[in-house]
């Protein structure tokens, strides 16, 4: 499907360092070493509701990775999916009496507008679940050849024991896996399964649900096989990073890796599994079921500067869990006013050291709060707000910092 329009990102003269990222599988910071273009897969939305601040934090987080790689001189191939057919979408559509395809199209379009407003660089391939059904079917057939697929009634399941490395991505004990699996849309108690953790890869037809004809019989793909198939198609059997929110550590990313390992045992699938923290609001994780959502589109509709939303997000490290406070937004609005004032002077404090520090911070596990602090230091020195005389010894400072803010942080001021 169509993505959104790409922002024009300035090219910096200074090259950033190699990008290190925390890897959930090894629980260590890993320096990414792209072989050819840097390849990134980010798990996308299920379009049944508008983009909330938790989503925005995740997608802005991986946009920082995209930018850090570009600044380090890499070409980037970025793929993201849209799960435009799945249980939560169908349930929501039924609940509000809207055709599920209409709901999916509407919310996907709103998501595109939100991402564009936040200056997220669009994926090279934004791929829907429905349009990639043939890919999912191919992968299930490939898995069938390995004997890792079995039938329960009209549904096809993947045997997790077929992957000797199963569990390596999440590092969880079996008890925790079972708990999370039940919590996050799995069906550990279904009779007829060989292992409670086995996951559905092809769901047979149900009354009132859409299904597609296929060599596997009529039905629709499971969510995990969808991402595994799309990633393999567009990025190959080994790529640099699979990203998503930390609620995807298990089962989603573990299952994707499981499918891919069994289909192609020689390939690692993602070299790094990277996860963004969860955003809370009113004391609890932002989620549809709790109804405590702050929507990007609602803020945009009340004329909030999207760059202020983006700065408010950047003040939190992408991996940390944090709570959205309405006051964060107004603080960000005030900060941007200061930054714009400093940039309007033309000359300013020396920009060179700020460029080096910001690029280093972003290459070090996307440390946006450290980068924001460096920029703030430059603004304070330029405006003389530290009590010292303003330092305006660099005539081109404004041009350099403008370009830096956009290239590294996605802030176009
Ligand atoms: Zn996914």
Tab-separated table of C-alpha atoms and ligand atoms in Angstrom:
chain	number	residue	atom	x	y	z
A	1	UNK	CA	0.000	0.000	0.000
A	2	UNK	CA	0.967	3.631	-0.355
A	3	UNK	CA	3.058	5.150	2.471
A	4	UNK	CA	3.176	8.901	3.133
A	5	UNK	CA	5.238	11.754	1.678
A	6	UNK	CA	8.879	11.812	2.667
A	7	UNK	CA	10.220	14.913	4.413
A	8	UNK	CA	13.294	16.496	2.901
A	9	UNK	CA	16.110	15.562	5.251
A	10	UNK	CA	19.281	17.664	5.099
A	11	UNK	CA	22.592	15.912	4.630
A	12	UNK	CA	25.139	16.793	7.310
A	13	UNK	CA	28.768	17.442	6.518
A	14	UNK	CA	29.967	15.577	9.606
A	15	UNK	CA	29.507	11.812	9.540
A	16	UNK	CA	28.028	10.180	12.649
A	17	UNK	CA	29.575	7.161	14.412
A	18	UNK	CA	28.474	3.543	13.872
A	19	UNK	CA	25.079	2.993	15.495
A	20	UNK	CA	24.793	0.840	18.616
A	21	UNK	CA	21.420	-0.453	19.729
A	22	UNK	CA	20.235	-2.461	22.726
A	23	UNK	CA	19.340	-5.990	21.624
A	24	UNK	CA	16.594	-7.723	23.600
A	25	UNK	CA	17.805	-11.206	22.596
A	26	UNK	CA	21.338	-10.820	23.962
A	27	UNK	CA	20.445	-8.134	26.525
A	28	UNK	CA	23.446	-6.135	25.355
A	29	UNK	CA	24.214	-3.054	23.333
A	30	UNK	CA	25.214	-4.201	19.861
A	31	UNK	CA	26.976	-2.106	17.222
A	32	UNK	CA	25.042	-2.575	14.003
A	33	UNK	CA	27.209	-3.483	11.022
A	34	UNK	CA	24.974	-3.280	7.962
A	35	UNK	CA	26.098	-5.432	5.063
A	36	UNK	CA	24.964	-3.242	2.164
A	37	UNK	CA	22.024	-1.041	3.086
A	38	UNK	CA	20.886	-1.012	6.708
A	39	UNK	CA	17.679	-3.027	6.823
A	40	UNK	CA	14.907	-2.261	9.284
A	41	UNK	CA	11.556	-3.911	9.885
A	42	UNK	CA	9.146	-2.171	12.244
A	43	UNK	CA	5.894	-3.819	13.272
A	44	UNK	CA	3.107	-1.472	12.307
A	45	UNK	CA	-0.365	-0.688	13.484
A	46	UNK	CA	-3.591	-2.638	13.514
A	47	UNK	CA	-5.736	0.158	12.120
A	48	UNK	CA	-8.814	0.042	14.328
A	49	UNK	CA	-8.213	3.299	16.157
A	50	UNK	CA	-6.204	6.509	15.822
A	51	UNK	CA	-2.483	6.830	16.600
A	52	UNK	CA	-1.957	7.453	20.302
A	53	UNK	CA	1.133	8.761	22.036
A	54	UNK	CA	2.385	5.219	22.753
A	55	UNK	CA	2.401	4.417	19.022
A	56	UNK	CA	3.942	7.788	18.219
A	57	UNK	CA	6.770	7.178	20.717
A	58	UNK	CA	7.557	3.823	19.075
A	59	UNK	CA	7.525	5.085	15.475
A	60	UNK	CA	9.434	8.263	16.285
A	61	UNK	CA	11.917	6.050	18.183
A	62	UNK	CA	12.661	3.896	15.137
A	63	UNK	CA	12.716	6.992	12.946
A	64	UNK	CA	15.668	8.101	15.077
A	65	UNK	CA	17.413	4.848	14.159
A	66	UNK	CA	16.706	5.458	10.475
A	67	UNK	CA	18.217	8.946	10.812
A	68	UNK	CA	21.233	7.786	12.841
A	69	UNK	CA	22.038	5.211	10.162
A	70	UNK	CA	21.710	7.797	7.387
A	71	UNK	CA	23.938	10.179	9.302
A	72	UNK	CA	26.480	7.367	9.667
A	73	UNK	CA	26.526	7.126	5.848
A	74	UNK	CA	24.255	4.108	5.322
A	75	UNK	CA	21.514	3.732	2.828
A	76	UNK	CA	18.436	2.433	4.692
A	77	UNK	CA	15.738	0.027	3.552
A	78	UNK	CA	12.797	0.317	5.910
A	79	UNK	CA	9.739	-1.941	5.863
A	80	UNK	CA	6.618	-1.631	7.986
A	81	UNK	CA	3.401	-3.621	7.941
A	82	UNK	CA	-0.204	-2.653	8.556
A	83	UNK	CA	-2.227	-5.500	10.069
A	84	UNK	CA	-5.332	-4.599	8.115
A	85	UNK	CA	-7.126	-7.820	8.961
A	86	UNK	CA	-7.003	-9.255	12.491
A	87	UNK	CA	-9.273	-9.974	15.451
A	88	UNK	CA	-9.094	-6.545	17.166
A	89	UNK	CA	-9.962	-4.781	13.910
A	90	UNK	CA	-12.885	-7.101	13.143
A	91	UNK	CA	-14.191	-6.850	16.715
A	92	UNK	CA	-14.022	-3.062	16.660
A	93	UNK	CA	-15.707	-2.846	13.254
A	94	UNK	CA	-18.540	-5.077	14.446
A	95	UNK	CA	-18.904	-3.060	17.648
A	96	UNK	CA	-19.268	0.280	15.861
A	97	UNK	CA	-21.190	-1.255	12.912
A	98	UNK	CA	-18.699	-0.163	10.268
A	99	UNK	CA	-17.404	-2.303	7.437
A	100	UNK	CA	-13.984	-3.577	8.567
A	101	UNK	CA	-12.263	-2.559	5.315
A	102	UNK	CA	-13.641	0.957	5.651
A	103	UNK	CA	-12.450	1.219	9.261
A	104	UNK	CA	-8.996	-0.073	8.283
A	105	UNK	CA	-8.687	2.359	5.379
A	106	UNK	CA	-9.836	5.319	7.432
A	107	UNK	CA	-7.505	4.654	10.358
A	108	UNK	CA	-4.550	3.832	8.090
A	109	UNK	CA	-5.023	7.167	6.326
A	110	UNK	CA	-5.138	8.994	9.663
A	111	UNK	CA	-1.954	7.183	10.706
A	112	UNK	CA	-0.218	8.333	7.503
A	113	UNK	CA	-1.184	11.932	8.251
A	114	UNK	CA	0.038	11.641	11.853
A	115	UNK	CA	3.383	10.179	10.773
A	116	UNK	CA	3.841	12.822	8.110
A	117	UNK	CA	3.067	15.609	10.594
A	118	UNK	CA	5.636	14.143	13.009
A	119	UNK	CA	8.221	14.026	10.196
A	120	UNK	CA	8.693	10.296	10.408
A	121	UNK	CA	10.584	9.155	7.309
A	122	UNK	CA	8.157	6.801	5.520
A	123	UNK	CA	8.981	3.144	4.991
A	124	UNK	CA	10.190	2.128	1.543
A	125	UNK	CA	7.514	-0.541	1.730
A	126	UNK	CA	4.347	-0.094	3.780
A	127	UNK	CA	2.738	-3.486	3.405
A	128	UNK	CA	-0.794	-4.516	4.330
A	129	UNK	CA	-1.676	-7.948	5.686
A	130	UNK	CA	-4.422	-8.437	3.111
A	131	UNK	CA	-2.217	-7.628	0.127
A	132	UNK	CA	0.481	-9.967	1.442
A	133	UNK	CA	-1.724	-13.041	1.947
A	134	UNK	CA	0.076	-14.890	-0.908
A	135	UNK	CA	3.409	-14.319	0.905
A	136	UNK	CA	1.994	-15.717	4.141
A	137	UNK	CA	0.568	-18.724	2.303
A	138	UNK	CA	3.961	-19.390	0.669
A	139	UNK	CA	5.687	-19.289	4.044
A	140	UNK	CA	3.135	-21.622	5.640
A	141	UNK	CA	3.653	-24.045	2.747
A	142	UNK	CA	7.411	-23.854	3.228
A	143	UNK	CA	6.928	-24.597	6.933
A	144	UNK	CA	4.591	-27.491	6.088
A	145	UNK	CA	7.479	-29.111	4.213
A	146	UNK	CA	9.512	-29.094	7.421
A	147	UNK	CA	6.738	-30.850	9.358
A	148	UNK	CA	6.284	-27.933	11.744
A	149	UNK	CA	2.620	-27.273	10.843
A	150	UNK	CA	-0.409	-29.233	12.045
A	151	UNK	CA	-4.137	-28.863	11.848
A	152	UNK	CA	-6.651	-28.274	14.638
A	153	UNK	CA	-10.130	-28.290	13.073
A	154	UNK	CA	-9.852	-25.784	10.183
A	155	UNK	CA	-6.901	-23.901	11.633
A	156	UNK	CA	-3.196	-24.458	11.026
A	157	UNK	CA	-0.743	-24.230	13.921
A	158	UNK	CA	3.021	-23.810	14.118
A	159	UNK	CA	4.877	-26.146	16.458
A	160	UNK	CA	7.194	-24.014	18.566
A	161	UNK	CA	9.344	-27.049	19.379
A	162	UNK	CA	10.340	-27.148	15.686
A	163	UNK	CA	12.628	-24.185	16.382
A	164	UNK	CA	15.530	-25.299	18.607
A	165	UNK	CA	16.226	-21.612	19.313
A	166	UNK	CA	12.664	-20.877	20.440
A	167	UNK	CA	12.814	-18.503	23.406
A	168	UNK	CA	16.140	-16.928	22.465
A	169	UNK	CA	14.599	-13.589	21.477
A	170	UNK	CA	12.574	-12.958	24.639
A	171	UNK	CA	14.723	-14.890	27.171
A	172	UNK	CA	11.597	-15.703	29.149
A	173	UNK	CA	10.902	-18.822	31.192
A	174	UNK	CA	8.050	-21.011	30.068
A	175	UNK	CA	5.727	-19.907	32.842
A	176	UNK	CA	6.063	-16.243	31.890
A	177	UNK	CA	5.611	-17.106	28.210
A	178	UNK	CA	2.352	-18.897	29.009
A	179	UNK	CA	1.123	-15.965	31.043
A	180	UNK	CA	1.951	-13.394	28.375
A	181	UNK	CA	0.573	-15.606	25.645
A	182	UNK	CA	-2.841	-15.745	27.333
A	183	UNK	CA	-2.753	-11.989	27.969
A	184	UNK	CA	-1.745	-10.992	24.458
A	185	UNK	CA	-4.192	-12.709	22.148
A	186	UNK	CA	-2.817	-16.277	22.305
A	187	UNK	CA	-4.893	-19.405	22.949
A	188	UNK	CA	-2.816	-21.607	25.302
A	189	UNK	CA	-5.862	-23.574	26.466
A	190	UNK	CA	-7.238	-24.628	23.098
A	191	UNK	CA	-7.807	-28.390	23.034
A	192	UNK	CA	-5.991	-30.299	20.295
A	193	UNK	CA	-2.802	-28.249	20.365
A	194	UNK	CA	0.480	-30.128	20.790
A	195	UNK	CA	1.987	-27.387	22.924
A	196	UNK	CA	0.004	-24.584	24.598
A	197	UNK	CA	2.469	-22.079	23.087
A	198	UNK	CA	1.910	-23.180	19.483
A	199	UNK	CA	0.496	-20.309	17.457
A	200	UNK	CA	-2.023	-20.145	14.655
A	201	UNK	CA	-0.568	-19.405	11.216
A	202	UNK	CA	-3.734	-19.876	9.171
A	203	UNK	CA	-7.169	-19.334	10.641
A	204	UNK	CA	-9.963	-21.224	8.908
A	205	UNK	CA	-13.199	-19.494	7.939
A	206	UNK	CA	-15.609	-18.360	10.667
A	207	UNK	CA	-19.137	-17.065	10.433
A	208	UNK	CA	-19.093	-13.306	9.911
A	209	UNK	CA	-15.323	-13.118	9.332
A	210	UNK	CA	-13.574	-12.478	6.028
A	211	UNK	CA	-11.604	-15.325	4.520
A	212	UNK	CA	-9.608	-15.929	1.367
A	213	UNK	CA	-9.289	-18.982	-0.838
A	214	UNK	CA	-5.823	-20.504	-0.796
A	215	UNK	CA	-4.007	-23.809	-1.325
A	216	UNK	CA	-4.204	-24.137	2.480
A	217	UNK	CA	-8.006	-23.981	2.296
A	218	UNK	CA	-10.104	-20.870	2.913
A	219	UNK	CA	-9.047	-18.605	5.780
A	220	UNK	CA	-6.751	-15.766	6.731
A	221	UNK	CA	-3.168	-15.512	8.002
A	222	UNK	CA	-2.128	-15.223	11.641
A	223	UNK	CA	-0.376	-12.062	12.741
A	224	UNK	CA	3.060	-13.591	13.378
A	225	UNK	CA	3.319	-15.312	10.002
A	226	UNK	CA	2.273	-12.037	8.366
A	227	UNK	CA	5.286	-10.125	9.705
A	228	UNK	CA	7.705	-13.012	9.158
A	229	UNK	CA	6.582	-13.332	5.531
A	230	UNK	CA	6.670	-9.589	4.775
A	231	UNK	CA	10.106	-9.165	6.364
A	232	UNK	CA	11.558	-12.136	4.451
A	233	UNK	CA	10.101	-10.888	1.162
A	234	UNK	CA	11.391	-7.324	1.398
A	235	UNK	CA	14.506	-7.642	3.563
A	236	UNK	CA	15.692	-11.209	3.046
A	237	UNK	CA	16.221	-13.996	5.562
A	238	UNK	CA	18.736	-11.928	7.564
A	239	UNK	CA	18.376	-8.232	8.236
A	240	UNK	CA	19.639	-5.712	10.772
A	241	UNK	CA	16.821	-4.780	13.155
A	242	UNK	CA	13.286	-5.824	13.946
A	243	UNK	CA	11.617	-3.158	16.039
A	244	UNK	CA	8.371	-2.630	17.878
A	245	UNK	CA	6.895	-1.816	21.256
A	246	UNK	CA	8.067	-3.874	24.238
A	247	UNK	CA	4.669	-5.618	24.303
A	248	UNK	CA	5.825	-7.364	21.103
A	249	UNK	CA	8.828	-9.066	22.750
A	250	UNK	CA	6.602	-12.059	23.390
A	251	UNK	CA	4.847	-13.683	21.680
A	252	UNK	CA	4.996	-11.657	18.474
A	253	UNK	CA	8.713	-11.292	17.800
A	254	UNK	CA	9.548	-14.705	19.241
A	255	UNK	CA	7.023	-16.349	16.912
A	256	UNK	CA	8.198	-14.344	13.858
A	257	UNK	CA	11.754	-15.462	14.566
A	258	UNK	CA	10.554	-19.043	15.114
A	259	UNK	CA	8.781	-19.182	11.743
A	260	UNK	CA	11.780	-17.677	9.974
A	261	UNK	CA	14.359	-19.982	11.651
A	262	UNK	CA	12.437	-23.120	10.778
A	263	UNK	CA	11.885	-21.945	7.180
A	264	UNK	CA	15.565	-21.115	6.811
A	265	UNK	CA	17.734	-22.527	9.635
A	266	UNK	CA	20.909	-20.924	8.301
A	267	UNK	CA	19.559	-17.366	8.572
A	268	UNK	CA	19.289	-15.422	11.811
A	269	UNK	CA	16.205	-13.371	10.787
A	270	UNK	CA	16.783	-10.092	12.688
A	271	UNK	CA	20.322	-9.535	13.980
A	272	UNK	CA	18.960	-7.181	16.642
A	273	UNK	CA	15.525	-7.139	18.274
A	274	UNK	CA	14.826	-3.648	19.498
A	275	UNK	CA	11.933	-2.566	21.693
A	276	UNK	CA	10.446	0.763	22.627
A	277	UNK	CA	9.045	1.390	26.104
A	278	UNK	CA	5.386	1.771	26.997
A	279	UNK	CA	3.752	5.129	27.588
A	280	UNK	CA	1.351	5.554	30.484
A	281	UNK	CA	-1.313	8.178	31.047
A	282	UNK	CA	-3.241	8.784	34.253
A	283	UNK	CA	-1.075	6.226	36.004
A	284	UNK	CA	-1.646	3.300	33.623
A	285	UNK	CA	-0.254	2.019	30.317
A	286	UNK	CA	-1.982	3.840	27.452
A	287	UNK	CA	-4.301	1.300	25.897
A	288	UNK	CA	-7.588	1.019	24.113
A	289	UNK	CA	-9.057	-1.234	26.764
A	290	UNK	CA	-8.379	1.299	29.530
A	291	UNK	CA	-9.563	4.210	27.404
A	292	UNK	CA	-6.706	6.448	28.601
A	293	UNK	CA	-5.494	7.489	25.178
A	294	UNK	CA	-3.950	10.739	23.997
A	295	UNK	CA	-4.309	10.895	20.211
A	296	UNK	CA	-1.800	12.601	17.930
A	297	UNK	CA	-4.611	13.619	15.557
A	298	UNK	CA	-6.646	15.195	18.379
A	299	UNK	CA	-3.675	17.350	19.367
A	300	UNK	CA	-3.052	18.277	15.741
A	301	UNK	CA	-6.714	19.229	15.377
A	302	UNK	CA	-6.344	21.612	18.300
A	303	UNK	CA	-3.494	23.327	16.450
A	304	UNK	CA	-0.680	21.897	18.535
A	305	UNK	CA	2.644	22.207	16.688
A	306	UNK	CA	3.584	18.621	15.713
A	307	UNK	CA	7.232	19.529	16.366
A	308	UNK	CA	6.288	20.179	20.010
A	309	UNK	CA	4.719	16.698	20.191
A	310	UNK	CA	7.901	15.274	18.692
A	311	UNK	CA	10.144	17.160	21.129
A	312	UNK	CA	8.007	16.010	24.072
A	313	UNK	CA	8.593	12.415	22.896
A	314	UNK	CA	12.332	12.962	22.389
A	315	UNK	CA	12.764	13.998	25.991
A	316	UNK	CA	12.261	10.353	26.977
A	317	UNK	CA	14.680	7.612	26.023
A	318	UNK	CA	12.946	5.303	23.544
A	319	UNK	CA	13.488	2.231	25.728
A	320	UNK	CA	12.144	3.692	28.967
A	321	UNK	CA	8.576	3.348	30.201
A	322	UNK	CA	7.202	6.774	31.023
A	323	UNK	CA	4.038	8.674	31.692
A	324	UNK	CA	2.648	11.302	29.339
A	325	UNK	CA	1.815	14.497	31.208
A	326	UNK	CA	-0.143	17.255	29.505
A	327	UNK	CA	2.381	19.690	30.937
A	328	UNK	CA	5.148	17.946	28.887
A	329	UNK	CA	3.554	19.345	25.788
A	330	UNK	CA	3.412	22.933	27.061
A	331	UNK	CA	7.017	22.659	28.252
A	332	UNK	CA	7.979	21.520	24.764
A	333	UNK	CA	6.088	24.456	23.203
A	334	UNK	CA	8.042	26.889	25.455
A	335	UNK	CA	11.337	25.164	24.697
A	336	UNK	CA	10.759	25.352	20.959
A	337	UNK	CA	10.002	29.076	21.261
A	338	UNK	CA	13.448	29.529	22.912
A	339	UNK	CA	15.138	27.368	20.307
A	340	UNK	CA	13.512	29.289	17.455
A	341	UNK	CA	14.584	32.570	19.042
A	342	UNK	CA	18.185	31.388	19.264
A	343	UNK	CA	18.089	30.112	15.674
A	344	UNK	CA	16.685	33.402	14.411
A	345	UNK	CA	19.854	35.229	15.470
A	346	UNK	CA	21.907	33.701	12.666
A	347	UNK	CA	25.174	33.742	14.572
A	348	UNK	CA	25.478	31.791	17.797
A	349	UNK	CA	27.672	29.724	20.078
A	350	UNK	CA	30.041	27.353	18.221
A	351	UNK	CA	27.918	24.664	16.549
A	352	UNK	CA	30.671	22.136	15.762
A	353	UNK	CA	30.874	20.521	19.220
A	354	UNK	CA	27.053	20.310	19.375
A	355	UNK	CA	26.945	18.449	16.063
A	356	UNK	CA	29.548	15.951	17.314
A	357	UNK	CA	27.767	15.459	20.643
A	358	UNK	CA	24.284	15.032	19.129
A	359	UNK	CA	25.500	12.520	16.527
A	360	UNK	CA	27.380	10.601	19.229
A	361	UNK	CA	24.338	10.561	21.519
A	362	UNK	CA	22.039	9.281	18.783
A	363	UNK	CA	24.512	6.594	17.700
A	364	UNK	CA	24.699	5.431	21.319
A	365	UNK	CA	21.391	3.562	21.547
A	366	UNK	CA	19.398	6.577	20.306
A	367	UNK	CA	19.977	8.723	23.365
A	368	UNK	CA	17.631	11.555	22.403
A	369	UNK	CA	17.457	13.133	25.912
A	370	UNK	CA	21.254	13.563	25.808
A	371	UNK	CA	21.004	15.106	22.325
A	372	UNK	CA	18.237	17.469	23.432
A	373	UNK	CA	20.386	18.560	26.404
A	374	UNK	CA	23.283	19.333	24.055
A	375	UNK	CA	21.047	21.512	21.879
A	376	UNK	CA	19.671	23.236	24.970
A	377	UNK	CA	23.245	24.006	26.018
A	378	UNK	CA	23.857	25.679	22.668
A	379	UNK	CA	20.589	27.666	22.925
A	380	UNK	CA	21.465	28.847	26.455
A	381	UNK	CA	24.951	29.904	25.382
A	382	UNK	CA	23.562	31.689	22.327
A	383	UNK	CA	20.804	33.516	24.199
A	384	UNK	CA	23.024	34.256	27.187
A	385	UNK	CA	20.495	32.737	29.562
A	386	UNK	CA	23.221	31.220	31.693
A	387	UNK	CA	24.024	34.631	33.189
A	388	UNK	CA	27.079	34.956	30.986
A	389	UNK	CA	27.255	37.181	27.939
A	390	UNK	CA	25.732	35.478	24.922
A	391	UNK	CA	28.268	33.616	22.850
A	392	UNK	CA	27.671	34.481	19.181
A	393	UNK	CA	31.119	33.744	17.879
A	394	UNK	CA	29.982	31.274	15.188
A	395	UNK	CA	28.483	33.131	12.247
A	396	UNK	CA	26.971	30.051	10.607
A	397	UNK	CA	25.730	28.462	13.812
A	398	UNK	CA	22.051	28.825	13.011
A	399	UNK	CA	22.358	27.111	9.616
A	400	UNK	CA	24.344	24.248	11.138
A	401	UNK	CA	21.993	23.689	14.097
A	402	UNK	CA	18.906	23.900	11.865
A	403	UNK	CA	20.270	21.111	9.689
A	404	UNK	CA	21.381	19.083	12.699
A	405	UNK	CA	17.988	19.266	14.416
A	406	UNK	CA	16.254	17.989	11.311
A	407	UNK	CA	18.773	15.353	10.219
A	408	UNK	CA	19.333	13.803	13.648
A	409	UNK	CA	16.130	14.495	15.569
A	410	UNK	CA	13.516	15.112	12.882
A	411	UNK	CA	12.754	18.576	14.235
A	412	UNK	CA	12.258	21.082	11.421
A	413	UNK	CA	12.203	24.533	13.022
B	1	LIG	ZN1	5.033	-7.588	13.451
